[in-house]
Tab-separated table of C-alpha atoms and ligand atoms in Angstrom:
chain	number	residue	atom	x	y	z
O	1	UNK	CA	-18.830	-2.824	-3.393
O	2	UNK	CA	-18.146	-3.750	-7.093
O	3	UNK	CA	-14.592	-5.053	-6.768
O	4	UNK	CA	-14.414	-4.427	-10.364
O	5	UNK	CA	-16.581	-1.988	-12.077
O	6	UNK	CA	-16.799	-0.854	-15.680
O	7	UNK	CA	-19.164	1.563	-15.298
O	8	UNK	CA	-18.663	5.089	-16.969
O	9	UNK	CA	-18.315	7.815	-14.332
O	10	UNK	CA	-20.134	10.891	-14.058
O	11	UNK	CA	-18.832	14.278	-15.358
O	12	UNK	CA	-16.078	15.161	-13.233
O	13	UNK	CA	-13.058	17.843	-12.297
O	14	UNK	CA	-10.074	16.205	-11.088
O	15	UNK	CA	-7.910	18.846	-9.404
O	16	UNK	CA	-4.356	17.447	-8.927
O	17	UNK	CA	-2.462	19.408	-6.447
O	18	UNK	CA	1.279	18.308	-6.939
O	19	UNK	CA	0.616	17.778	-10.543
O	20	UNK	CA	4.394	18.204	-11.666
O	21	UNK	CA	5.319	15.727	-8.734
O	22	UNK	CA	6.992	12.385	-9.038
O	23	UNK	CA	3.928	10.371	-8.089
O	24	UNK	CA	1.589	12.330	-10.757
O	25	UNK	CA	4.232	11.370	-13.400
O	26	UNK	CA	4.833	8.121	-12.470
O	27	UNK	CA	1.405	6.805	-11.331
O	28	UNK	CA	-1.744	8.992	-11.122
O	29	UNK	CA	-1.435	10.640	-15.033
O	30	UNK	CA	-0.686	6.986	-16.381
O	31	UNK	CA	-3.560	5.613	-14.230
O	32	UNK	CA	-6.186	8.182	-15.462
O	33	UNK	CA	-4.678	7.520	-18.966
O	34	UNK	CA	-5.163	3.924	-18.835
O	35	UNK	CA	-8.843	4.449	-17.758
O	36	UNK	CA	-9.237	6.688	-20.597
O	37	UNK	CA	-8.179	4.272	-22.977
O	38	UNK	CA	-10.677	1.422	-21.317
O	39	UNK	CA	-13.212	4.062	-22.364
O	40	UNK	CA	-14.185	4.541	-18.691
O	41	UNK	CA	-13.964	8.225	-18.320
O	42	UNK	CA	-16.903	10.559	-19.458
O	43	UNK	CA	-16.370	12.993	-22.165
O	44	UNK	CA	-16.751	15.803	-19.635
O	45	UNK	CA	-14.108	14.674	-17.585
O	46	UNK	CA	-11.208	17.090	-16.779
O	47	UNK	CA	-7.791	16.970	-15.331
O	48	UNK	CA	-6.822	20.115	-13.704
O	49	UNK	CA	-3.307	19.930	-12.733
O	50	UNK	CA	-1.862	22.397	-10.095
O	51	UNK	CA	1.714	23.078	-9.060
O	52	UNK	CA	4.083	26.195	-8.652
O	53	UNK	CA	6.023	25.630	-11.880
O	54	UNK	CA	5.606	28.244	-14.624
O	55	UNK	CA	3.814	26.291	-17.037
O	56	UNK	CA	0.791	26.944	-19.236
O	57	UNK	CA	-1.389	24.225	-20.218
O	58	UNK	CA	0.403	23.980	-23.621
O	59	UNK	CA	3.863	24.063	-21.976
O	60	UNK	CA	2.599	21.492	-19.257
O	61	UNK	CA	1.103	18.975	-21.966
O	62	UNK	CA	4.645	19.308	-23.796
O	63	UNK	CA	6.302	18.446	-20.369
O	64	UNK	CA	3.921	15.778	-19.767
O	65	UNK	CA	4.777	14.137	-23.230
O	66	UNK	CA	8.267	13.848	-22.396
O	67	UNK	CA	7.992	12.788	-18.551
O	68	UNK	CA	4.843	10.433	-18.557
O	69	UNK	CA	5.916	8.710	-21.809
O	70	UNK	CA	8.859	7.069	-19.848
O	71	UNK	CA	6.533	5.569	-17.532
O	72	UNK	CA	4.157	3.924	-19.847
O	73	UNK	CA	5.665	0.787	-21.760
O	74	UNK	CA	5.580	0.924	-25.595
O	75	UNK	CA	3.154	-2.154	-25.432
O	76	UNK	CA	0.508	-0.058	-23.298
O	77	UNK	CA	0.906	3.390	-25.432
O	78	UNK	CA	-1.357	4.353	-28.054
O	79	UNK	CA	-0.481	7.672	-29.531
O	80	UNK	CA	-4.033	8.738	-30.662
O	81	UNK	CA	-5.690	7.771	-27.305
O	82	UNK	CA	-2.838	9.835	-25.504
O	83	UNK	CA	-3.575	12.775	-27.828
O	84	UNK	CA	-7.392	12.456	-26.923
O	85	UNK	CA	-6.579	12.064	-23.320
O	86	UNK	CA	-4.327	15.116	-23.241
O	87	UNK	CA	-7.530	17.193	-24.277
O	88	UNK	CA	-8.835	16.569	-20.936
O	89	UNK	CA	-5.905	18.206	-19.198
O	90	UNK	CA	-5.552	21.879	-17.938
O	91	UNK	CA	-2.561	23.183	-15.819
O	92	UNK	CA	-2.675	26.261	-13.292
O	93	UNK	CA	0.196	27.760	-11.598
O	94	UNK	CA	-0.933	28.341	-7.850
O	95	UNK	CA	0.885	29.249	-4.754
O	96	UNK	CA	-1.193	27.044	-2.527
O	97	UNK	CA	-0.284	29.317	0.535
O	98	UNK	CA	-1.712	32.262	-0.864
O	99	UNK	CA	-5.456	32.457	-0.985
O	100	UNK	CA	-5.596	34.945	-3.680
O	101	UNK	CA	-3.580	32.789	-5.966
O	102	UNK	CA	-6.684	30.500	-6.369
O	103	UNK	CA	-8.507	32.634	-8.484
O	104	UNK	CA	-7.588	30.941	-11.751
O	105	UNK	CA	-8.931	27.588	-10.225
O	106	UNK	CA	-12.052	29.490	-9.238
O	107	UNK	CA	-12.703	30.555	-12.894
O	108	UNK	CA	-12.022	27.175	-14.406
O	109	UNK	CA	-14.320	25.582	-11.981
O	110	UNK	CA	-17.094	28.285	-12.209
O	111	UNK	CA	-20.515	26.802	-13.552
O	112	UNK	CA	-19.597	23.329	-13.007
O	113	UNK	CA	-20.829	23.244	-9.584
O	114	UNK	CA	-22.893	19.858	-10.164
O	115	UNK	CA	-19.699	18.035	-11.380
O	116	UNK	CA	-17.949	15.458	-9.104
O	117	UNK	CA	-14.940	17.531	-7.955
O	118	UNK	CA	-11.758	15.840	-6.575
O	119	UNK	CA	-9.136	17.816	-4.895
O	120	UNK	CA	-6.217	15.211	-4.941
O	121	UNK	CA	-3.356	16.258	-2.671
O	122	UNK	CA	-0.344	14.646	-4.094
O	123	UNK	CA	1.670	17.151	-1.965
O	124	UNK	CA	3.880	17.380	1.305
O	125	UNK	CA	1.548	17.025	4.094
O	126	UNK	CA	2.714	20.209	5.521
O	127	UNK	CA	0.695	21.973	2.525
O	128	UNK	CA	-2.495	19.817	3.486
O	129	UNK	CA	-3.855	22.456	5.667
O	130	UNK	CA	-2.991	25.417	3.289
O	131	UNK	CA	-4.914	23.862	0.464
O	132	UNK	CA	-7.735	22.943	2.610
O	133	UNK	CA	-7.843	26.437	3.741
O	134	UNK	CA	-7.276	27.834	0.196
O	135	UNK	CA	-10.124	25.795	-1.574
O	136	UNK	CA	-12.617	26.732	1.335
O	137	UNK	CA	-11.797	30.508	1.470
O	138	UNK	CA	-12.079	30.357	-2.341
O	139	UNK	CA	-15.626	29.040	-2.278
O	140	UNK	CA	-14.546	25.810	-4.146
O	141	UNK	CA	-15.845	23.092	-1.649
O	142	UNK	CA	-19.415	22.010	-3.113
O	143	UNK	CA	-21.408	18.943	-1.985
O	144	UNK	CA	-20.055	16.684	-4.682
O	145	UNK	CA	-16.420	17.637	-3.873
O	146	UNK	CA	-13.968	14.890	-2.352
O	147	UNK	CA	-10.638	15.680	-0.856
O	148	UNK	CA	-8.057	12.651	-1.314
O	149	UNK	CA	-4.856	12.489	0.437
O	150	UNK	CA	-1.537	10.667	-0.010
O	151	UNK	CA	0.266	9.032	3.154
O	152	UNK	CA	2.086	9.711	5.501
O	153	UNK	CA	-0.909	11.090	7.339
O	154	UNK	CA	1.070	12.635	10.276
O	155	UNK	CA	4.141	11.273	12.267
O	156	UNK	CA	2.240	9.843	15.224
O	157	UNK	CA	-1.170	9.554	16.463
O	158	UNK	CA	-1.550	13.335	17.839
O	159	UNK	CA	-0.207	14.936	14.638
O	160	UNK	CA	-2.653	12.739	12.448
O	161	UNK	CA	-5.549	13.716	14.566
O	162	UNK	CA	-4.462	17.333	14.130
O	163	UNK	CA	-4.386	17.045	10.396
O	164	UNK	CA	-7.720	15.087	10.434
O	165	UNK	CA	-9.208	17.902	12.643
O	166	UNK	CA	-8.203	20.608	10.268
O	167	UNK	CA	-9.629	18.479	7.207
O	168	UNK	CA	-12.873	18.060	8.971
O	169	UNK	CA	-13.002	21.992	9.315
O	170	UNK	CA	-13.623	21.870	5.716
O	171	UNK	CA	-14.776	18.466	4.619
O	172	UNK	CA	-17.317	15.923	6.088
O	173	UNK	CA	-15.700	12.533	6.749
O	174	UNK	CA	-17.474	10.862	3.817
O	175	UNK	CA	-15.994	13.411	1.719
O	176	UNK	CA	-12.170	12.557	2.660
O	177	UNK	CA	-10.307	9.791	1.049
O	178	UNK	CA	-7.151	8.734	2.866
O	179	UNK	CA	-5.089	6.781	0.180
O	180	UNK	CA	-3.125	3.533	0.983
O	181	UNK	CA	-2.344	2.413	-2.350
O	182	UNK	CA	-1.508	-1.071	-1.109
O	183	UNK	CA	-5.455	-1.183	-1.144
O	184	UNK	CA	-5.717	-0.370	-4.923
O	185	UNK	CA	-3.464	-3.838	-5.570
O	186	UNK	CA	-5.127	-6.517	-7.377
O	187	UNK	CA	-4.188	-9.305	-4.922
O	188	UNK	CA	-5.026	-7.300	-1.821
O	189	UNK	CA	-8.850	-7.313	-2.955
O	190	UNK	CA	-8.315	-10.769	-4.220
O	191	UNK	CA	-7.579	-11.587	-0.467
O	192	UNK	CA	-11.166	-10.507	0.132
O	193	UNK	CA	-12.556	-12.543	-2.584
O	194	UNK	CA	-10.646	-15.622	-1.544
O	195	UNK	CA	-11.656	-15.485	1.941
O	196	UNK	CA	-15.319	-14.410	1.811
O	197	UNK	CA	-15.963	-15.835	-1.836
O	198	UNK	CA	-15.053	-19.293	-1.049
O	199	UNK	CA	-16.408	-21.477	1.918
O	200	UNK	CA	-13.251	-23.428	1.700
O	201	UNK	CA	-10.863	-21.352	3.788
O	202	UNK	CA	-13.177	-20.085	6.619
O	203	UNK	CA	-12.811	-23.114	8.871
O	204	UNK	CA	-8.981	-23.159	8.533
O	205	UNK	CA	-8.676	-19.540	9.110
O	206	UNK	CA	-7.953	-19.612	12.827
O	207	UNK	CA	-5.652	-20.601	15.447
O	208	UNK	CA	-6.647	-24.393	15.517
O	209	UNK	CA	-5.357	-24.750	12.042
O	210	UNK	CA	-2.917	-21.831	11.328
O	211	UNK	CA	0.516	-22.071	12.983
O	212	UNK	CA	1.840	-18.473	11.897
O	213	UNK	CA	1.535	-15.960	9.544
O	214	UNK	CA	4.510	-14.025	7.585
O	215	UNK	CA	3.931	-10.899	5.764
O	216	UNK	CA	7.052	-9.455	3.861
O	217	UNK	CA	7.264	-6.319	1.885
O	218	UNK	CA	10.651	-6.156	0.699
O	219	UNK	CA	12.178	-3.667	-1.742
O	220	UNK	CA	15.505	-3.898	-3.660
O	221	UNK	CA	15.482	0.062	-4.362
O	222	UNK	CA	16.978	2.334	-1.746
O	223	UNK	CA	15.682	5.714	-0.710
O	224	UNK	CA	15.730	6.962	-4.218
O	225	UNK	CA	16.325	10.542	-4.126
O	226	UNK	CA	13.629	10.860	-1.335
O	227	UNK	CA	16.444	10.883	1.554
O	228	UNK	CA	15.401	14.227	3.136
O	229	UNK	CA	11.863	12.755	3.590
O	230	UNK	CA	12.989	9.116	4.137
O	231	UNK	CA	15.350	10.207	7.190
O	232	UNK	CA	12.571	11.928	9.100
O	233	UNK	CA	10.254	9.107	8.363
O	234	UNK	CA	11.775	5.689	8.534
O	235	UNK	CA	10.584	2.245	7.777
O	236	UNK	CA	8.214	1.962	10.622
O	237	UNK	CA	6.162	5.178	9.827
O	238	UNK	CA	6.649	4.635	6.049
O	239	UNK	CA	5.403	1.188	5.541
O	240	UNK	CA	4.390	-0.695	8.605
O	241	UNK	CA	1.884	1.831	10.031
O	242	UNK	CA	-0.102	1.588	6.776
O	243	UNK	CA	0.740	-1.023	4.107
O	244	UNK	CA	1.853	-3.850	6.512
O	245	UNK	CA	-1.066	-3.220	8.757
O	246	UNK	CA	-3.477	-2.989	6.018
O	247	UNK	CA	-2.143	-6.201	4.852
O	248	UNK	CA	-2.581	-7.755	8.320
O	249	UNK	CA	-6.139	-6.446	8.903
O	250	UNK	CA	-7.755	-7.630	5.678
O	251	UNK	CA	-6.020	-11.216	6.310
O	252	UNK	CA	-7.201	-11.475	9.767
O	253	UNK	CA	-10.657	-9.471	9.874
O	254	UNK	CA	-14.030	-11.267	10.527
O	255	UNK	CA	-16.272	-11.768	7.590
O	256	UNK	CA	-18.081	-8.307	7.171
O	257	UNK	CA	-21.912	-8.647	6.947
O	258	UNK	CA	-21.898	-6.909	3.533
O	259	UNK	CA	-19.203	-5.504	1.056
O	260	UNK	CA	-20.567	-1.991	2.043
O	261	UNK	CA	-17.734	0.476	2.824
O	262	UNK	CA	-18.509	0.912	6.491
O	263	UNK	CA	-19.277	-3.044	7.103
O	264	UNK	CA	-15.763	-3.793	5.834
O	265	UNK	CA	-13.915	-1.075	7.604
O	266	UNK	CA	-15.743	-1.793	10.919
O	267	UNK	CA	-14.291	-5.195	10.874
O	268	UNK	CA	-10.830	-3.940	9.797
O	269	UNK	CA	-10.590	-1.600	12.918
O	270	UNK	CA	-11.527	-4.338	15.323
O	271	UNK	CA	-8.338	-6.262	14.309
O	272	UNK	CA	-6.321	-2.781	14.712
O	273	UNK	CA	-8.002	-2.544	18.022
O	274	UNK	CA	-7.156	-6.196	19.144
O	275	UNK	CA	-3.592	-6.178	18.186
O	276	UNK	CA	-1.790	-6.705	21.471
O	277	UNK	CA	0.127	-3.411	22.344
O	278	UNK	CA	4.007	-3.591	22.012
O	279	UNK	CA	5.230	-1.472	24.773
O	280	UNK	CA	8.583	-0.983	26.620
O	281	UNK	CA	11.013	-4.136	26.757
O	282	UNK	CA	8.078	-6.141	25.383
O	283	UNK	CA	8.489	-3.846	22.071
O	284	UNK	CA	12.248	-4.337	22.114
O	285	UNK	CA	11.972	-8.225	22.418
O	286	UNK	CA	9.406	-8.291	19.521
O	287	UNK	CA	11.103	-5.956	16.978
O	288	UNK	CA	14.145	-5.403	15.025
O	289	UNK	CA	15.470	-2.320	13.545
O	290	UNK	CA	18.049	-2.478	10.740
O	291	UNK	CA	19.895	0.028	8.486
O	292	UNK	CA	21.604	-1.016	5.027
O	293	UNK	CA	25.356	-0.605	4.126
O	294	UNK	CA	26.980	-0.752	0.866
O	295	UNK	CA	26.502	-4.092	-0.872
O	296	UNK	CA	25.765	-5.766	-4.179
O	297	UNK	CA	23.339	-7.028	-6.357
O	298	UNK	CA	23.880	-9.158	-9.675
O	299	UNK	CA	23.963	-5.817	-11.678
O	300	UNK	CA	26.804	-4.285	-9.579
O	301	UNK	CA	27.715	-2.442	-6.340
O	302	UNK	CA	25.096	-0.329	-4.469
O	303	UNK	CA	25.649	2.402	-1.834
O	304	UNK	CA	24.953	2.237	1.833
O	305	UNK	CA	22.348	4.373	3.369
O	306	UNK	CA	24.804	7.156	4.599
O	307	UNK	CA	25.938	7.562	0.959
O	308	UNK	CA	22.458	8.388	-0.297
O	309	UNK	CA	21.840	12.190	-0.970
O	310	UNK	CA	20.463	14.037	2.175
O	311	UNK	CA	21.233	11.533	4.707
O	312	UNK	CA	23.186	12.705	7.699
O	313	UNK	CA	26.331	10.622	8.491
O	314	UNK	CA	24.918	9.872	12.122
O	315	UNK	CA	21.532	9.069	11.001
O	316	UNK	CA	19.722	6.281	13.108
O	317	UNK	CA	16.802	6.019	11.044
O	318	UNK	CA	15.681	2.262	10.168
O	319	UNK	CA	15.300	1.293	6.702
O	320	UNK	CA	14.365	-2.278	7.819
O	321	UNK	CA	11.777	-3.412	10.701
O	322	UNK	CA	10.794	-6.843	11.526
O	323	UNK	CA	8.098	-7.145	14.424
O	324	UNK	CA	6.006	-10.263	15.898
O	325	UNK	CA	2.915	-9.331	16.478
O	326	UNK	CA	-0.463	-11.084	17.958
O	327	UNK	CA	-4.099	-10.486	17.828
O	328	UNK	CA	-6.175	-10.953	20.921
O	329	UNK	CA	-9.288	-12.532	19.927
O	330	UNK	CA	-10.745	-15.933	19.737
O	331	UNK	CA	-9.837	-16.641	16.050
O	332	UNK	CA	-6.224	-15.782	16.433
O	333	UNK	CA	-5.225	-16.079	20.038
O	334	UNK	CA	-1.729	-17.490	20.221
O	335	UNK	CA	-0.845	-17.257	16.658
O	336	UNK	CA	2.456	-15.160	15.781
O	337	UNK	CA	2.223	-12.856	12.901
O	338	UNK	CA	5.664	-11.786	11.664
O	339	UNK	CA	5.978	-8.636	9.716
O	340	UNK	CA	8.867	-7.248	7.968
O	341	UNK	CA	9.918	-4.427	5.328
O	342	UNK	CA	13.019	-3.201	4.298
O	343	UNK	CA	14.738	-1.170	1.359
O	344	UNK	CA	17.711	-2.612	-0.387
O	345	UNK	CA	16.697	-6.267	0.422
O	346	UNK	CA	17.374	-9.274	-1.983
O	347	UNK	CA	14.675	-8.811	-4.218
O	348	UNK	CA	11.448	-6.698	-4.605
O	349	UNK	CA	8.786	-9.133	-3.071
O	350	UNK	CA	5.593	-8.549	-1.366
O	351	UNK	CA	3.947	-11.795	0.049
O	352	UNK	CA	1.750	-13.167	2.631
O	353	UNK	CA	2.552	-16.523	4.164
O	354	UNK	CA	0.190	-18.670	6.110
O	355	UNK	CA	1.767	-21.725	7.720
O	356	UNK	CA	-0.832	-24.415	8.422
O	357	UNK	CA	-0.246	-26.680	11.403
O	358	UNK	CA	1.506	-30.033	10.968
O	359	UNK	CA	-0.453	-33.095	10.584
O	360	UNK	CA	-0.840	-34.318	14.272
O	361	UNK	CA	0.924	-37.818	13.527
O	362	UNK	CA	2.572	-38.609	10.255
O	363	UNK	CA	2.407	-42.128	9.022
O	364	UNK	CA	4.503	-41.334	5.977
O	365	UNK	CA	8.165	-40.935	5.364
O	366	UNK	CA	8.850	-37.631	3.697
O	367	UNK	CA	12.085	-36.501	1.722
O	368	UNK	CA	12.286	-33.219	3.692
O	369	UNK	CA	10.873	-34.794	7.045
O	370	UNK	CA	8.030	-32.615	6.735
O	371	UNK	CA	9.984	-29.529	7.531
O	372	UNK	CA	7.519	-26.944	6.113
O	373	UNK	CA	4.004	-27.902	6.544
O	374	UNK	CA	1.220	-26.848	4.288
O	375	UNK	CA	1.405	-23.106	3.244
O	376	UNK	CA	-0.781	-20.729	1.408
O	377	UNK	CA	1.213	-18.250	-0.268
O	378	UNK	CA	-0.258	-14.994	-1.530
O	379	UNK	CA	1.995	-13.063	-3.574
O	380	UNK	CA	1.614	-9.255	-4.504
O	381	UNK	CA	4.665	-8.689	-6.177
O	382	UNK	CA	6.881	-8.751	-8.401
O	383	UNK	CA	4.171	-11.297	-10.006
O	384	UNK	CA	0.582	-11.783	-8.614
O	385	UNK	CA	0.083	-15.310	-7.665
O	386	UNK	CA	-1.794	-17.766	-5.005
O	387	UNK	CA	0.055	-20.940	-4.491
O	388	UNK	CA	-0.929	-23.482	-2.209
O	389	UNK	CA	1.920	-26.074	-1.018
O	390	UNK	CA	0.672	-29.657	-0.330
O	391	UNK	CA	2.299	-32.968	0.126
O	392	UNK	CA	1.590	-35.816	-2.514
O	393	UNK	CA	3.157	-39.007	-2.909
O	394	UNK	CA	6.527	-38.909	-4.927
O	395	UNK	CA	6.393	-40.866	-8.280
O	396	UNK	CA	7.746	-44.164	-7.964
O	397	UNK	CA	7.805	-47.262	-6.047
O	398	UNK	CA	8.160	-45.853	-2.525
O	399	UNK	CA	5.483	-44.245	-0.513
O	400	UNK	CA	7.589	-41.014	0.180
O	401	UNK	CA	6.005	-37.910	0.394
O	402	UNK	CA	7.083	-34.790	-1.454
O	403	UNK	CA	5.777	-31.058	-1.220
O	404	UNK	CA	4.448	-29.700	-4.585
O	405	UNK	CA	2.585	-26.292	-5.408
O	406	UNK	CA	-0.670	-25.821	-6.510
O	407	UNK	CA	-0.412	-22.883	-8.329
O	408	UNK	CA	-2.500	-19.856	-9.572
O	409	UNK	CA	-0.521	-17.390	-11.585
O	410	UNK	CA	-2.856	-14.428	-12.330
O	411	UNK	CA	-1.175	-13.265	-15.311
O	412	UNK	CA	-1.826	-16.867	-17.077
O	413	UNK	CA	-5.263	-16.852	-15.918
O	414	UNK	CA	-6.131	-13.246	-16.900
O	415	UNK	CA	-3.758	-12.287	-19.545
O	416	UNK	CA	-4.456	-8.662	-19.201
O	417	UNK	CA	-2.341	-5.770	-18.504
O	418	UNK	CA	-1.299	-5.274	-15.004
O	419	UNK	CA	-3.065	-2.539	-13.447
O	420	UNK	CA	-1.884	0.346	-11.476
O	421	UNK	CA	-2.883	0.107	-7.994
O	422	UNK	CA	-4.053	3.751	-8.458
O	423	UNK	CA	-6.402	2.981	-11.629
O	424	UNK	CA	-9.013	1.721	-9.060
O	425	UNK	CA	-8.244	4.190	-6.429
O	426	UNK	CA	-8.682	7.104	-8.553
O	427	UNK	CA	-11.855	5.929	-10.163
O	428	UNK	CA	-13.353	5.294	-6.637
O	429	UNK	CA	-12.818	8.619	-5.361
O	430	UNK	CA	-14.562	9.927	-8.279
O	431	UNK	CA	-17.370	7.174	-8.149
O	432	UNK	CA	-17.648	8.068	-4.346
O	433	UNK	CA	-16.638	4.429	-2.974
O	434	UNK	CA	-14.634	4.784	-0.002
O	435	UNK	CA	-14.268	1.111	0.865
O	436	UNK	CA	-10.659	0.900	-0.050
O	437	UNK	CA	-9.517	4.113	1.733
O	438	UNK	CA	-8.830	4.646	5.378
O	439	UNK	CA	-11.278	5.762	7.627
O	440	UNK	CA	-10.157	8.406	10.315
O	441	UNK	CA	-10.558	5.976	13.250
O	442	UNK	CA	-8.561	3.358	11.360
O	443	UNK	CA	-5.620	5.815	10.825
O	444	UNK	CA	-5.709	6.703	14.672
O	445	UNK	CA	-5.947	3.146	15.750
O	446	UNK	CA	-2.939	2.134	13.376
O	447	UNK	CA	-0.852	5.111	15.110
O	448	UNK	CA	-2.108	3.890	18.678
O	449	UNK	CA	-0.265	0.765	18.026
O	450	UNK	CA	2.882	2.138	16.222
O	451	UNK	CA	3.544	4.832	18.493
O	452	UNK	CA	4.586	2.925	21.896
O	453	UNK	CA	6.944	0.847	19.507
O	454	UNK	CA	8.726	3.804	18.394
O	455	UNK	CA	8.617	5.218	22.285
O	456	UNK	CA	10.512	2.049	23.201
O	457	UNK	CA	13.073	2.480	20.630
O	458	UNK	CA	13.710	5.742	21.928
O	459	UNK	CA	13.548	5.042	25.634
O	460	UNK	CA	15.973	1.998	25.226
O	461	UNK	CA	18.090	3.819	22.666
O	462	UNK	CA	17.607	0.902	20.264
O	463	UNK	CA	19.861	1.771	17.219
O	464	UNK	CA	19.329	-0.150	13.994
O	465	UNK	CA	21.335	-2.968	13.371
O	466	UNK	CA	23.271	-2.919	10.031
O	467	UNK	CA	22.651	-5.323	7.250
O	468	UNK	CA	24.435	-5.595	3.667
O	469	UNK	CA	22.346	-4.326	0.844
O	470	UNK	CA	21.057	-7.280	-1.311
O	471	UNK	CA	20.251	-9.300	1.704
O	472	UNK	CA	17.045	-10.160	3.595
O	473	UNK	CA	18.089	-7.953	6.470
O	474	UNK	CA	19.956	-8.169	9.837
O	475	UNK	CA	20.552	-11.690	11.432
O	476	UNK	CA	18.603	-10.419	14.322
O	477	UNK	CA	15.311	-10.652	12.067
O	478	UNK	CA	16.251	-14.480	11.751
O	479	UNK	CA	16.751	-14.635	15.369
O	480	UNK	CA	13.297	-13.191	15.968
O	481	UNK	CA	11.790	-15.935	14.099
O	482	UNK	CA	13.869	-18.830	14.733
O	483	UNK	CA	13.296	-18.435	18.653
O	484	UNK	CA	9.957	-20.253	17.831
O	485	UNK	CA	11.576	-22.724	15.614
O	486	UNK	CA	10.285	-21.088	12.329
O	487	UNK	CA	12.198	-19.490	9.628
O	488	UNK	CA	11.177	-16.638	7.081
O	489	UNK	CA	9.780	-17.935	3.741
O	490	UNK	CA	12.628	-16.889	1.322
O	491	UNK	CA	11.945	-19.322	-1.680
V	1	BG6	C1	5.351	4.167	-0.327
V	1	BG6	C2	6.613	4.254	0.394
V	1	BG6	O1	4.146	4.343	0.362
V	1	BG6	O2	5.461	2.588	-0.953
V	1	BG6	C3	7.761	4.106	-0.323
V	1	BG6	O3	6.510	5.787	0.660
V	1	BG6	C4	8.047	2.550	-1.126
V	1	BG6	O4	8.922	4.241	0.396
V	1	BG6	C5	6.576	2.338	-1.729
V	1	BG6	O5	8.869	2.506	-1.903
V	1	BG6	C6	6.422	0.695	-2.123
V	1	BG6	O6	5.367	0.494	-2.917
V	1	BG6	P1	5.080	-0.652	-3.866
V	1	BG6	O7	3.764	-0.223	-4.656
V	1	BG6	O8	6.278	-0.201	-5.067
V	1	BG6	O9	5.484	-1.657	-3.163
């Protein structure tokens, strides 16, 4: 895999189902625009938006002008590039549930069978099967076609398998690109580079040297108008089954023999399969569910979960999850992995913290009594950085130790525009590089670990504990980690 490739792509048709949706406007269209500006899209690369709205191409472009513009900063926007980019865009109104309605697409794609053809499904999962059947019945699937799907892929292992069965009736596995946008984030790929591009860390990356690992994906936003979807989903399905587990497996996997897509994915799936199952009372003791209540940020008060649109007053959906996981392998035996994610937490922070073991015997006095050992902190959001906490002698007469950070801030080093995770992922779909996408067996293995946790919550009627918006989650999440004399990294 080329982690970063600036090659121009082959001619393509990118058929974007859900072209008027929120994700298209906020991420997908801006991502393609930025790649256009980088001169990476070939002249003959078209974006064919499809949705139910009553636009023609010109009206759709007008609408894009207004909507997308809000999601590209002035600094990154160039009027003439944008106008040039819009020339690639077409729009078709299609009722995806009606096979006859695909005719306009058939006409638009006729004679372009040798081009790469991407069907990007940025739609509700209930429409996946309709679209698969629709494009198949309309004869639109060519050997160079690919289908890309947004998570969530199902609600549990069985429903994910059902969707996958239907997809594989029309597409072969190597044509299916299951998206987890966290894999497109720069720092996630940097984790691969850090681990497998440097010999330094490998001897340390094991239970003999690592005490515990913490992975936090905290969001300050609430459910943001997605109440209907979110209440049916909850944080375990929305964030843990995919984003958190993907971070965990990349951090914990064995070195792959090459950077080939399957070599990487074969190693990732071994970690998923080695996760110790959390079932029954074990799942209850090693998990915390939370739900936010009204609270405040510096910029003012915010509503509780029940006050959000489309949330039933008696909802027991979790907006926060913390878990203690273990991986049964030679490398990781006995190392706890603490995972947590939540909405309306104190700040938007995504980070991986690796706490190394303390020195076996200290000959020094320290200002903080060695309360925190060496740490490697890999931060994905808000800024992208890698920091290493080490002890040095404090300046002055006394021999006293003091912790300091070796800091690598990616903004300072590269001084480039921060890429949207989708920029790389969309190009990889067009390019035909599946490394950063989830294979069918990976999705199944992730659900196989998640399902028993949810079942235990139901069996033991474990209702979410409430936490105040703007905090780091329920007190029980601190208790989960402090049982082992540890605390969450919240610097
Ligand atoms: C999505 C979830 O997959 O990821 C959202 O459905 C969540 O609920 C989002 O807000 C977080 O993504 P990011 O990139 O902002 O951390």
